[in-house]
Coordinates of C-alpha atoms and ligand atoms in Angstrom, one line a residue:
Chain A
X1 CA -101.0 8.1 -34.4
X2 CA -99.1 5.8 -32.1
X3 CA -99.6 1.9 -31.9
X4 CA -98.4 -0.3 -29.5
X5 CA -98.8 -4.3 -30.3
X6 CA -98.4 -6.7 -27.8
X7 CA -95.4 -4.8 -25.9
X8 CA -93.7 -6.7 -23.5
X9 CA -91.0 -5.7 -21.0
X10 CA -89.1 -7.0 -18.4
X11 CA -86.9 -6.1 -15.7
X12 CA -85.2 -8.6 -13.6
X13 CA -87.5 -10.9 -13.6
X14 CA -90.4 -8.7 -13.3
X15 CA -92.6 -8.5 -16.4
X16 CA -93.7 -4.4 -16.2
X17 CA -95.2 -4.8 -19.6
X18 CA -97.0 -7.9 -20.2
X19 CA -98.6 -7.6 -23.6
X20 CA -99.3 -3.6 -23.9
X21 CA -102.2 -3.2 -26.9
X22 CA -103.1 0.5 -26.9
X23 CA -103.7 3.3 -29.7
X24 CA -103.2 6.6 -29.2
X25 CA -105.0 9.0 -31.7
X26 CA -103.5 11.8 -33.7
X27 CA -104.4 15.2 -32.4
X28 CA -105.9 13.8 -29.0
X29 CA -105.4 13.4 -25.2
X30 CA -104.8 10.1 -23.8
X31 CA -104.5 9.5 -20.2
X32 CA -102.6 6.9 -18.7
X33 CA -103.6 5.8 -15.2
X34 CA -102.7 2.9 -12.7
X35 CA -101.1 3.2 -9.5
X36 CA -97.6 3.6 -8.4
X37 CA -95.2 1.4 -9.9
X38 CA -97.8 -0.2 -12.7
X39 CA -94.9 1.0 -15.3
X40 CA -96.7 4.0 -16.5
X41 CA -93.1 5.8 -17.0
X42 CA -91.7 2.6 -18.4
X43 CA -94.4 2.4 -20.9
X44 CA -93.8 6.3 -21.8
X45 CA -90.0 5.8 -22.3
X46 CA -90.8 2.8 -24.9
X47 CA -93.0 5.6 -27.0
X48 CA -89.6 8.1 -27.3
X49 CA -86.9 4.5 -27.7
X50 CA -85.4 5.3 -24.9
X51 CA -86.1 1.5 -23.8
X52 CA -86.5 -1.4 -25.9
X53 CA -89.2 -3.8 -25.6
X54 CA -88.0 -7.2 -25.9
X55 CA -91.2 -8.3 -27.6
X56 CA -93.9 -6.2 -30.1
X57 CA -93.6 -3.0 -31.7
X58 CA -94.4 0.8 -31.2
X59 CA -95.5 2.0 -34.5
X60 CA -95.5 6.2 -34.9
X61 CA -97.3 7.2 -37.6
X62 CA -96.6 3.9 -39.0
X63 CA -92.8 3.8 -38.4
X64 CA -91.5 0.8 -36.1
X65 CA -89.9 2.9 -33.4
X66 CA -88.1 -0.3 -31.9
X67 CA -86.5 -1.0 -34.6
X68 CA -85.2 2.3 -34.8
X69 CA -81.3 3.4 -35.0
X70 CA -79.0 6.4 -35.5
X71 CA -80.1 8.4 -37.6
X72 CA -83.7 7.2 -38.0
X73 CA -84.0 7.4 -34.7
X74 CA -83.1 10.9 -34.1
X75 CA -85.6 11.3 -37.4
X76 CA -88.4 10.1 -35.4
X77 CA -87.5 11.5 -32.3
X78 CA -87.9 15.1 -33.5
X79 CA -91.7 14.7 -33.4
X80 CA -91.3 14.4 -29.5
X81 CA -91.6 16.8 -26.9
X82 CA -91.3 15.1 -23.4
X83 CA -91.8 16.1 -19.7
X84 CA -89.7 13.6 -17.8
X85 CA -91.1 12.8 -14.8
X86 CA -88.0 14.0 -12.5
X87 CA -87.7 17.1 -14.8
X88 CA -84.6 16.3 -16.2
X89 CA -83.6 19.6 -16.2
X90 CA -79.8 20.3 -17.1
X91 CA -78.6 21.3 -14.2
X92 CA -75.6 23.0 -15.6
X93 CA -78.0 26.2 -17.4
X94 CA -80.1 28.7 -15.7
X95 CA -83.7 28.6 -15.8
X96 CA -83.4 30.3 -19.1
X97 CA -81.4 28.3 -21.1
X98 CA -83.0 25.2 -19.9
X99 CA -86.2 26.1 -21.6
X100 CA -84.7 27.8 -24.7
X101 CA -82.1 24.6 -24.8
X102 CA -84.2 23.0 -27.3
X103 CA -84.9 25.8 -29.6
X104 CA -81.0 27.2 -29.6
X105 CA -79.6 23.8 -30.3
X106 CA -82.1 22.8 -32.9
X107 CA -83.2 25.8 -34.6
X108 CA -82.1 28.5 -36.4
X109 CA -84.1 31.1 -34.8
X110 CA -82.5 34.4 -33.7
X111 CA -81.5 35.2 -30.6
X112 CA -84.2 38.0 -29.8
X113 CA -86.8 35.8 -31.3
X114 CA -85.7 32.8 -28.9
X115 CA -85.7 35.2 -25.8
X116 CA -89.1 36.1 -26.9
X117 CA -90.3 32.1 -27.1
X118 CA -88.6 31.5 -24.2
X119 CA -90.0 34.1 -21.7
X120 CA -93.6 34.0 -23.4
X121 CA -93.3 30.2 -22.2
X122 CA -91.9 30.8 -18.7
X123 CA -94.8 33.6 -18.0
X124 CA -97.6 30.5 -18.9
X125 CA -96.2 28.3 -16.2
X126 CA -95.9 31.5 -14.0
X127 CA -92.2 31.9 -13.9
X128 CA -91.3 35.5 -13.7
X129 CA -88.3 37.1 -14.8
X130 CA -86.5 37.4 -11.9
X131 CA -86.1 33.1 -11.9
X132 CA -84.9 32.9 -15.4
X133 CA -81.5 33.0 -13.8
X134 CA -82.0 30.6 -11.2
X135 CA -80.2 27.0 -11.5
X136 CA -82.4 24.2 -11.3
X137 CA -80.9 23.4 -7.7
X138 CA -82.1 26.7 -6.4
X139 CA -85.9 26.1 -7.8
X140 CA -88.5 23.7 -5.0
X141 CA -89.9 20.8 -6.3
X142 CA -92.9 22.4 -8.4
X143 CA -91.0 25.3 -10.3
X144 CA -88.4 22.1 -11.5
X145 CA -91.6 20.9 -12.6
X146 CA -93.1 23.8 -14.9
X147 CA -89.7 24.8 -15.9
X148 CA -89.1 21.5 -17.7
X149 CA -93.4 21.8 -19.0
X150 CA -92.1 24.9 -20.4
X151 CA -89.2 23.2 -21.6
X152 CA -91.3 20.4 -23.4
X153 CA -94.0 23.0 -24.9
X154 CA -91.5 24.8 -26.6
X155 CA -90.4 22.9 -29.7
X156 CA -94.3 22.8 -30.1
X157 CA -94.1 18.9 -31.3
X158 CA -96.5 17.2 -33.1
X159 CA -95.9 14.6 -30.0
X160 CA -96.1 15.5 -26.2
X161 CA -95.4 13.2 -23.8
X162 CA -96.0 14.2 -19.9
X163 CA -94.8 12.3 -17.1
X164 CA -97.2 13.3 -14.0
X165 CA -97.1 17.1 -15.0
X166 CA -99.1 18.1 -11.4
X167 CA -97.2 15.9 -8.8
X168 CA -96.2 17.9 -6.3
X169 CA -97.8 20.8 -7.5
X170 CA -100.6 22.7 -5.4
X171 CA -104.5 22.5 -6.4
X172 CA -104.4 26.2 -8.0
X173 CA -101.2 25.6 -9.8
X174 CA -102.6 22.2 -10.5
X175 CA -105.7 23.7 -12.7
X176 CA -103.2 26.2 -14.1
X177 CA -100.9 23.8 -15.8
X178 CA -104.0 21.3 -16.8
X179 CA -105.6 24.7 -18.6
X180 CA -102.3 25.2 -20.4
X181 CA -102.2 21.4 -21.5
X182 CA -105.5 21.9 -22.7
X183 CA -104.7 25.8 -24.5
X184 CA -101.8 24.7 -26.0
X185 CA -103.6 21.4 -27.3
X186 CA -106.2 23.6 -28.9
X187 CA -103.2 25.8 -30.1
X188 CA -101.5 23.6 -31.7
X189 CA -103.2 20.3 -31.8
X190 CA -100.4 17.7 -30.7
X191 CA -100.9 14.3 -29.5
X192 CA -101.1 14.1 -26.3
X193 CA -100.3 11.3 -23.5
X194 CA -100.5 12.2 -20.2
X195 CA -99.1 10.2 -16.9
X196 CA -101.1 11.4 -14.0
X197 CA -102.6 10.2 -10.9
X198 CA -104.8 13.2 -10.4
X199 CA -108.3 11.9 -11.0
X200 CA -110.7 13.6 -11.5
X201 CA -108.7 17.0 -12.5
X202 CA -106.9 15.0 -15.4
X203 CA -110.0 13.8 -16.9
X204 CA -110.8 17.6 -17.9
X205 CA -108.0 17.7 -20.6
X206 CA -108.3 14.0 -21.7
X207 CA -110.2 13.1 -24.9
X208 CA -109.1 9.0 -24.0
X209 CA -108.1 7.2 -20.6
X210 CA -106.0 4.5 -20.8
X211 CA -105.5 2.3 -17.4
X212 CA -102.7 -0.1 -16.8
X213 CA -102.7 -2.6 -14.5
X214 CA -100.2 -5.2 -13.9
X215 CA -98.6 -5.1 -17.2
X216 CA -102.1 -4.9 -19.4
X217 CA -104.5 -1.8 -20.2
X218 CA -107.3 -2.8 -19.0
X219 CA -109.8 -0.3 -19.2
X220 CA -109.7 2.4 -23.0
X221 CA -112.2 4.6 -23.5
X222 CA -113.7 8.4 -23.0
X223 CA -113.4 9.6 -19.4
X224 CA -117.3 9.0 -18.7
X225 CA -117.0 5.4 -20.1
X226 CA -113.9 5.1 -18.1
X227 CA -115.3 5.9 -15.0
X228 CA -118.4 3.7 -15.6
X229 CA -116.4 0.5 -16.4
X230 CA -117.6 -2.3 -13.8
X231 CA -114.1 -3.6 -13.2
X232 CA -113.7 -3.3 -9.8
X233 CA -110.0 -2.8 -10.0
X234 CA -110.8 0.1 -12.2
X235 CA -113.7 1.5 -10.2
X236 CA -111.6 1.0 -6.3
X237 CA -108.7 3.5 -8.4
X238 CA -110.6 6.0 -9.7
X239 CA -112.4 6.2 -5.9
X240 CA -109.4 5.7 -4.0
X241 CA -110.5 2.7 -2.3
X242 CA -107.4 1.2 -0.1
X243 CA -107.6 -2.1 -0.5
X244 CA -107.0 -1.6 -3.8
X245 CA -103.8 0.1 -3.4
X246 CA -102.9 -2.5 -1.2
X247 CA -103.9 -5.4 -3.9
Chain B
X1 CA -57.7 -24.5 -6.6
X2 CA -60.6 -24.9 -9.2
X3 CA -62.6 -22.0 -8.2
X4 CA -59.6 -19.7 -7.8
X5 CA -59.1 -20.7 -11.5
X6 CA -62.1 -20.1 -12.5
X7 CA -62.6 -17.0 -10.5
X8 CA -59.3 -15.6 -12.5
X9 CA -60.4 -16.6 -15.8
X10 CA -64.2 -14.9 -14.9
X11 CA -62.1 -11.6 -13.8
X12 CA -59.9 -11.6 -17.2
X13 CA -62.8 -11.8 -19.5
X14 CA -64.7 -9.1 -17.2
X15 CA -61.6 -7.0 -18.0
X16 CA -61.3 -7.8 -22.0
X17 CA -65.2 -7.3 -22.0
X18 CA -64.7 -4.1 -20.6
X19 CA -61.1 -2.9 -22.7
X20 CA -63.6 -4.0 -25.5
X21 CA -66.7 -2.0 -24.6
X22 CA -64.8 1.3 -23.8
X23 CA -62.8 1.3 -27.2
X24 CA -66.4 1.2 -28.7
X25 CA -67.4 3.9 -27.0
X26 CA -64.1 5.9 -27.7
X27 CA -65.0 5.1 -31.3
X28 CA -68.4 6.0 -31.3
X29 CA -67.9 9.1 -29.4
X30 CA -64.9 10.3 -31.6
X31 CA -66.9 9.7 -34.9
X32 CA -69.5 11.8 -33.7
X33 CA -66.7 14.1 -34.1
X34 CA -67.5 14.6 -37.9
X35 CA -71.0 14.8 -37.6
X36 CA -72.5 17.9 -37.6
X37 CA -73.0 20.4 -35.8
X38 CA -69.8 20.4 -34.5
X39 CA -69.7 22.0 -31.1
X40 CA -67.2 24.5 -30.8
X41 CA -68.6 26.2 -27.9
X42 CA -69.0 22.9 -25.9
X43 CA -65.1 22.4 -27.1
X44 CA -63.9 25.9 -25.8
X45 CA -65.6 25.0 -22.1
X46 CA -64.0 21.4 -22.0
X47 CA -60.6 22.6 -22.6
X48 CA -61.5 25.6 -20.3
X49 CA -62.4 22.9 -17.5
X50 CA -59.5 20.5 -18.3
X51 CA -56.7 22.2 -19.5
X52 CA -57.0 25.6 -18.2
X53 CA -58.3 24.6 -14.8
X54 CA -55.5 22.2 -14.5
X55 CA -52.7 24.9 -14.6
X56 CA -52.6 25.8 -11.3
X57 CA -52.0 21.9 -10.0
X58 CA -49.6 21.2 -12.7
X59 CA -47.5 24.3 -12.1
X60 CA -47.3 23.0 -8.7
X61 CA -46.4 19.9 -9.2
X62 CA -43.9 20.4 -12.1
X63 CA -41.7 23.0 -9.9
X64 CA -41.8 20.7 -6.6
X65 CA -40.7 17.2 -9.4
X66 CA -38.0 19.5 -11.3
X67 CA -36.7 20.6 -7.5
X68 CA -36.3 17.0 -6.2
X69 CA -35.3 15.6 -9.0
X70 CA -32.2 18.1 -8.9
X71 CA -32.0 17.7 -5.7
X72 CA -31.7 13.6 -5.8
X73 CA -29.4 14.2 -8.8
X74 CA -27.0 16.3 -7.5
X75 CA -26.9 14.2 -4.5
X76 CA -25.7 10.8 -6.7
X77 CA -23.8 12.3 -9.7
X78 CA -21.4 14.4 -7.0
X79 CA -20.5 10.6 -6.0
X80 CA -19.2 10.4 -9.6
X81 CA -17.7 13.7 -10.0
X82 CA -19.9 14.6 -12.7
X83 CA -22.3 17.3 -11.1
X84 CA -22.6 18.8 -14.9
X85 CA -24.4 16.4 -15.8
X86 CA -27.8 17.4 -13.8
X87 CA -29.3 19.5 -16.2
X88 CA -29.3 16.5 -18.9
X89 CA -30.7 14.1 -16.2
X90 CA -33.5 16.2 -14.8
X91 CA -34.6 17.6 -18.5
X92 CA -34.2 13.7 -19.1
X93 CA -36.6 12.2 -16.4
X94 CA -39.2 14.8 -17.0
X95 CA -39.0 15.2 -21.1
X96 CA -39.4 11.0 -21.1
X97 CA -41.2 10.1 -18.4
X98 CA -42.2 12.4 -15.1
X99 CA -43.8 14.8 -17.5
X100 CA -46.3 12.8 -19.3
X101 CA -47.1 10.8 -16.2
X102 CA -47.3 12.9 -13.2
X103 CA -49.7 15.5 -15.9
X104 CA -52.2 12.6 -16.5
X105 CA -52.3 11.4 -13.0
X106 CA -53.3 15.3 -11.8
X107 CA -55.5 15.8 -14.5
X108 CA -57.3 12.5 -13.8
X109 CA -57.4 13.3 -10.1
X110 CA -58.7 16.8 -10.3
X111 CA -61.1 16.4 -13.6
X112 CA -61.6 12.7 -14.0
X113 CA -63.3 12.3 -11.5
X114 CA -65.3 15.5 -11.7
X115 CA -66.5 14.2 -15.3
X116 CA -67.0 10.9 -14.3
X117 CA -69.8 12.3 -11.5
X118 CA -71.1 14.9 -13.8
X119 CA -71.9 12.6 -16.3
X120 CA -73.1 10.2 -13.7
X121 CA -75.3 12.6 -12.4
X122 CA -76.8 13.5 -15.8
X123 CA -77.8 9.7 -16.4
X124 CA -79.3 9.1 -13.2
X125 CA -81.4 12.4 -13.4
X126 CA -82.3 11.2 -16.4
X127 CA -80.6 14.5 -18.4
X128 CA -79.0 12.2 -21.1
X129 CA -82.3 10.7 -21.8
X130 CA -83.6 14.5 -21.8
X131 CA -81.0 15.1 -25.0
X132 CA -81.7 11.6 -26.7
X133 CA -85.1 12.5 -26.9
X134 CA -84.5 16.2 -28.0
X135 CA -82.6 14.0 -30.8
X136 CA -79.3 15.8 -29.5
X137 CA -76.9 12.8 -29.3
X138 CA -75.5 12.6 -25.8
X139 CA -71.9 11.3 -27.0
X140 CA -72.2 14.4 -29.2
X141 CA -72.9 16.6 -27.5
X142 CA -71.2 15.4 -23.7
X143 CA -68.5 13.1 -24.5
X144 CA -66.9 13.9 -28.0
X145 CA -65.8 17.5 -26.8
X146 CA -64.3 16.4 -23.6
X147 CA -62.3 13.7 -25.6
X148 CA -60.4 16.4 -28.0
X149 CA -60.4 18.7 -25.3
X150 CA -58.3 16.2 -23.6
X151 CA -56.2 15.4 -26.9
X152 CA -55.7 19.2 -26.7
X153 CA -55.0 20.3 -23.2
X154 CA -53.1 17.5 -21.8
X155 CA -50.2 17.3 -24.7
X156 CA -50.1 21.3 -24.0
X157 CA -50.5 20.9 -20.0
X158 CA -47.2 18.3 -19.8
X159 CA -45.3 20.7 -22.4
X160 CA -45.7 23.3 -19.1
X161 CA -44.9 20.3 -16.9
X162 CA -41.5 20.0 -18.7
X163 CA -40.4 23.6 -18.9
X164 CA -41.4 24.4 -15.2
X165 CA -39.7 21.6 -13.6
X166 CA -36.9 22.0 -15.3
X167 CA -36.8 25.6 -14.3
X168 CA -37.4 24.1 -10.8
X169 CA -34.7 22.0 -11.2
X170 CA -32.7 24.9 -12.2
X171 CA -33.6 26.6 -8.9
X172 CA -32.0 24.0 -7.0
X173 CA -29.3 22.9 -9.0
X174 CA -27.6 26.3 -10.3
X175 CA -29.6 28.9 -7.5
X176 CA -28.8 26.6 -4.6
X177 CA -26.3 24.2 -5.2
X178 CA -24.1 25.8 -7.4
X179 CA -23.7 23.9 -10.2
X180 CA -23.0 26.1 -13.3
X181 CA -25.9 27.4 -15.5
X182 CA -23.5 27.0 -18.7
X183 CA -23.1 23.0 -17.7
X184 CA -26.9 22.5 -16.6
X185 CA -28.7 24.1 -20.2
X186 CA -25.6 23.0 -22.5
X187 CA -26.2 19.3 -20.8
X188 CA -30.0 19.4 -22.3
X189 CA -29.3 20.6 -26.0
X190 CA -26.6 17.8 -25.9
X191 CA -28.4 15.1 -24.3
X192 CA -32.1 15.9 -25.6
X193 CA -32.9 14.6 -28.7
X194 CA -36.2 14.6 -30.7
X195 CA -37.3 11.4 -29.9
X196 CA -37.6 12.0 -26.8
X197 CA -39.9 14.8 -27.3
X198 CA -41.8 13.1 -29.5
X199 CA -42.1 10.0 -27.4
X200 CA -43.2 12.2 -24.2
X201 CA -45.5 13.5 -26.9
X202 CA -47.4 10.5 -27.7
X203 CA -47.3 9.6 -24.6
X204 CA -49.3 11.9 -23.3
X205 CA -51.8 12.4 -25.9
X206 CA -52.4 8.6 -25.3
X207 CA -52.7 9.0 -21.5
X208 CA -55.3 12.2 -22.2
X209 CA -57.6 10.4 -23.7
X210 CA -56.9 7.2 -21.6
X211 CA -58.1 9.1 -18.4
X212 CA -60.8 11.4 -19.9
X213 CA -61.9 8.3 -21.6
X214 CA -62.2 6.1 -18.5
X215 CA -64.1 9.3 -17.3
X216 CA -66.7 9.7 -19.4
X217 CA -67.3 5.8 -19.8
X218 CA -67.9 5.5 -16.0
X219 CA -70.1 8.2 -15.5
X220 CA -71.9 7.2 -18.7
X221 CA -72.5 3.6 -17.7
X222 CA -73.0 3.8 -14.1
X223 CA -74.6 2.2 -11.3
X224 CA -78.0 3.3 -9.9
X225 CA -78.3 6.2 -7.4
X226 CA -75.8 8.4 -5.3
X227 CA -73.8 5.1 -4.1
X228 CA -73.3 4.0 -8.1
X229 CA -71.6 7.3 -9.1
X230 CA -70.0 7.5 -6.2
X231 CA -68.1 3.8 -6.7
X232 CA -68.0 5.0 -10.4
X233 CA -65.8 7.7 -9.6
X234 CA -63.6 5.6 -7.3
X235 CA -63.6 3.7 -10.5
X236 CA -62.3 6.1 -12.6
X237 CA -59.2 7.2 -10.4
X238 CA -58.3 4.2 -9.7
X239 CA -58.6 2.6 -12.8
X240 CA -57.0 5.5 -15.2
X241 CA -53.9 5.6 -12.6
X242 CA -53.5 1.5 -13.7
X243 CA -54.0 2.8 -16.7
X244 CA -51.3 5.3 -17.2
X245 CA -48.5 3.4 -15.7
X246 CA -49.4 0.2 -17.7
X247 CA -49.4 1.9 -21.2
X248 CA -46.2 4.3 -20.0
X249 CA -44.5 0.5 -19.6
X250 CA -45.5 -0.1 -23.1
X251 CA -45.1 2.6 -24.8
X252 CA -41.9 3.4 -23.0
X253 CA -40.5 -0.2 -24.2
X254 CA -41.6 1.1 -27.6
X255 CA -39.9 4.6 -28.0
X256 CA -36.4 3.1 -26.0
Ligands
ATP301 N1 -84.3 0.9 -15.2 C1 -85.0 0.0 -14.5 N2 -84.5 -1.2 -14.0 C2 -85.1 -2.1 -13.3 N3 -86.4 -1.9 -13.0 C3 -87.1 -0.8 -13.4 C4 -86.4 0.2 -14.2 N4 -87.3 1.1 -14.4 C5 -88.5 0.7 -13.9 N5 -88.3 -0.4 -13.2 C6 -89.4 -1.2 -12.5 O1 -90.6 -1.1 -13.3 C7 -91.7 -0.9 -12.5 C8 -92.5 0.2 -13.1 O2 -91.8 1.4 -12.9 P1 -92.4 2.8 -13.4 O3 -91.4 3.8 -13.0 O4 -92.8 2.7 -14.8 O5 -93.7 3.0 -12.5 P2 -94.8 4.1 -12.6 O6 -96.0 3.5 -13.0 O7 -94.3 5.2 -13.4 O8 -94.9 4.6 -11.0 P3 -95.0 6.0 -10.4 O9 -96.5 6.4 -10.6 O10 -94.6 5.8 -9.0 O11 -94.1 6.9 -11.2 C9 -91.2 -0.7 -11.1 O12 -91.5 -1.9 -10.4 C10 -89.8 -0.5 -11.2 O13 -89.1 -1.1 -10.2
MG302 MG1 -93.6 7.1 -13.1

């Protein structure tokens, strides 16, 4: 289980985080919506430490993740498996050893058995063999993004944190990569929180949306409940309105 | 009057702030050095890219330094009659000084700034995060084997330095100009002692890790976007050549 209690971030001025309450439950999907620059990837880099709040803690499992250094830190951080939402891919390693890059380096597995992770991954996000020897700057937008979801599911965490897995992606290849978020969660029953700004598809694998708006989640609950909250911020996102995006 | 004082005094503490925060990171980096894993593999293709790599360059520039350097000393000891003496003066200039200096500054143009934009490029694409959260420690696993790669290759790459140029400078001097071979080796054994080895030595082990220090720093802590690595890596060249030529004055003082 993750906690986050009164979070609060600033950059330059700007507070992204103003006061983030949110739990996310062991062994479930959350959703995180809100529209472009509400601080949906800022709030996902405070789960892993990668930023610091400068008020309010992030518990995981019950440890204070803020507080977190060294050693402890890496500790913690083992639990994690994250999609970054640029990929993040080395771009120094083929296709390959991007996705077994996690399992080589922290592992003891053989080589034959890491080929065999490796490639059983890369065939779920439709990679065939012929890329696994492709660089990351020779792949299009979409296969950067399910190489680095192969690269996340690998490790199979206890923790999985995806940063808009489908952007960019087409509708087909869309369904494909929600299904495997959904397959492996039934696989192997991580925690799940999900950036995306693909409504309704994303709803399908979530067991909780979360939405954030100016710095607050203002809207928790099942997807139905979610979509039947009166806030009229919260209904003029989920139907696209435009003067809601220009708000 | 005022503000220039106070614009001084502003630019001295940036620069102690900064002396301060790289020697940090130099320590923090090195230390990882004894945690494990430790990453041989990463090691081997550090000092592949900054030793090996470098040969080429510093071949080059050793034989062209030993030629000129004969060259220039033939040209003023024949004023003195004492034209023997070339082979202690060029082994001299390169053991102490040419060597150690001249190797840094071509490393540091050719990989410093390559790391320096590598590493750049990994933190604004977000690929050091990518290891932090893996819970692989990016000093670890980037910077700590490019630092003893450098404490490695560039002590070796200035010991080539040294024997080609003076080979160059035997080219000139003997081949060319005609001085005798006898006079130009017999004037190094007599004149070359082992402090000056040593000395060129620690010199250049300090100026290998100055440069690939600088390097990694900038690129670790740089600016946003295309335009900060880019003035990150102007950074690094221009800021490890200061380097080098400030600590040579020091350490030169210190080994006379
Ligand atoms: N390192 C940073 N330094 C300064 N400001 C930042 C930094 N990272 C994010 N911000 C600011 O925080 C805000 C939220 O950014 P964030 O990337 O979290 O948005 P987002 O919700 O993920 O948007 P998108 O859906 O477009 O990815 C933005 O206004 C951004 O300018
Ligand atoms: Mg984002």
């Amino acid at each position: 289980m993750i906690e986050l209690i009164d979070v609060v971030r600033t950059f330059d001025g700007q507070r992204v985080l103003d006061g983030i309450n949110l739990t996310i439950p062991r062994g479930k999907i959350t959703v995180i919506i809100g529209k472009s620059g509400a601080g949906k990837s800022v709030l996902l880099k405070h789960l892993v430490g990668l930023l610091k709040p400068e008020r309010g803690r992030i518990l995981i499992d019950g440890f204070d993740i803020t507080q977190a250094k060294g050693r402890q830190l890496q500790e913690c951080r083992k639990k994690f498996g994250v999609l970054f939402q640029g990929g993040a891919l080395f771009d120094s390693l083929t296709v390959f050893e991007n996705v077994a890059f996690p399992l080589r380096e922290k592992t003891r597995l053989s080589a034959a058995e890491i080929a065999v992770r490796t490639r059983q991954r890369l065939a779920q996000v439709n990679l065939s063999q012929e890329m696994e020897d492709k660089f990351p700057d020779e792949l299009s937008g979409g296969m950067k993004k399910r190489v680095a979801l192969a690269r996340a599911l690998i490790e199979e965490p206890e923790i999985l944190l995806f940063d808009e897995p489908v952007t960019g992606l087409d509708p087909p290849m869309t369904n494909t990569v929600f299904h495997l978020i959904a397959k492996t969660h039934q696989e192997i029953g991580y925690t799940g929180v999900v950036v995306s700004h693909d409504i309704p598809a994303v709803f399908q694998v979530a067991d909780y949306v979360a939405m954030l708006h100016q710095g607050k989640i203002i809207a928790w609950g099942s997807p139905a409940e979610v979509q039947a909250n009166p806030l009229p911020m919260v209904q003029g996102f989920i139907r696209g309105e435009v003067n809601f995006l220009e708000g | 009057m005022k503000n220039l004082v106070s614009a001084l005094g502003r630019g001295g503490l940036k620069i102690v702030q900064e002396a301060g925060e790289m020697a940090l990171f130099l320590l923090a980096a090195l230390g990882q050095a004894c945690r494990r894993p430790f990453r041989f593999r990463r090691l081997m293709q550090e000092i592949h890219f900054i030793g090996l790599k470098s040969g080429l360059i510093v071949l080059l520039t050793a034989s062209f330094t030993g030629m000129v350097l004969a060259l220039q000393g033939y040209y003023t000891l024949r004023k003195y009659g004492s034209e023997g003496a070339l082979g202690s003066a060029v082994a001299l200039s390169l053991i102490r000084e040419l060597g150690p200096v001249l190797t840094a500054l071509m490393v540091s143009g050719r990989a410093g700034s390559a790391i320096t934009a590598e590493i750049g490029i990994m933190r604004i694409t977000e690929q050091l995060d990518a290891l932090d959260t893996m819970a692989i420690n990016p000093l670890q696993y980037v910077v700590m084997p490019k630092l003893l790669a450098s404490l490695i290759s560039v002590p070796l790459l200035t010991a080539i330095f040294d024997v080609v140029g003076i080979m160059g400078g035997y080219l000139i001097g003997v081949v060319l100009l005609g001085v005798s071979s006898g006079a130009y080796f017999s004037g190094i054994v007599q004149s070359v002692v082992s402090l000056d080895i040593n000395g060129g030595m620690v010199k250049s082990l300090v100026f290998g890790l100055t440069i690939i220090l600088v390097a990694c720093y900038k690129g670790y802590f740089t600016g946003r976007g295309a335009e900060g690595v880019s003035r990150a890596t102007t950074e690094t060249v221009v800021l490890s050549a200061i380097l080098v030529l400030a600590w040579d004055y020091v350490l030169t003082s210190f080994f006379m």
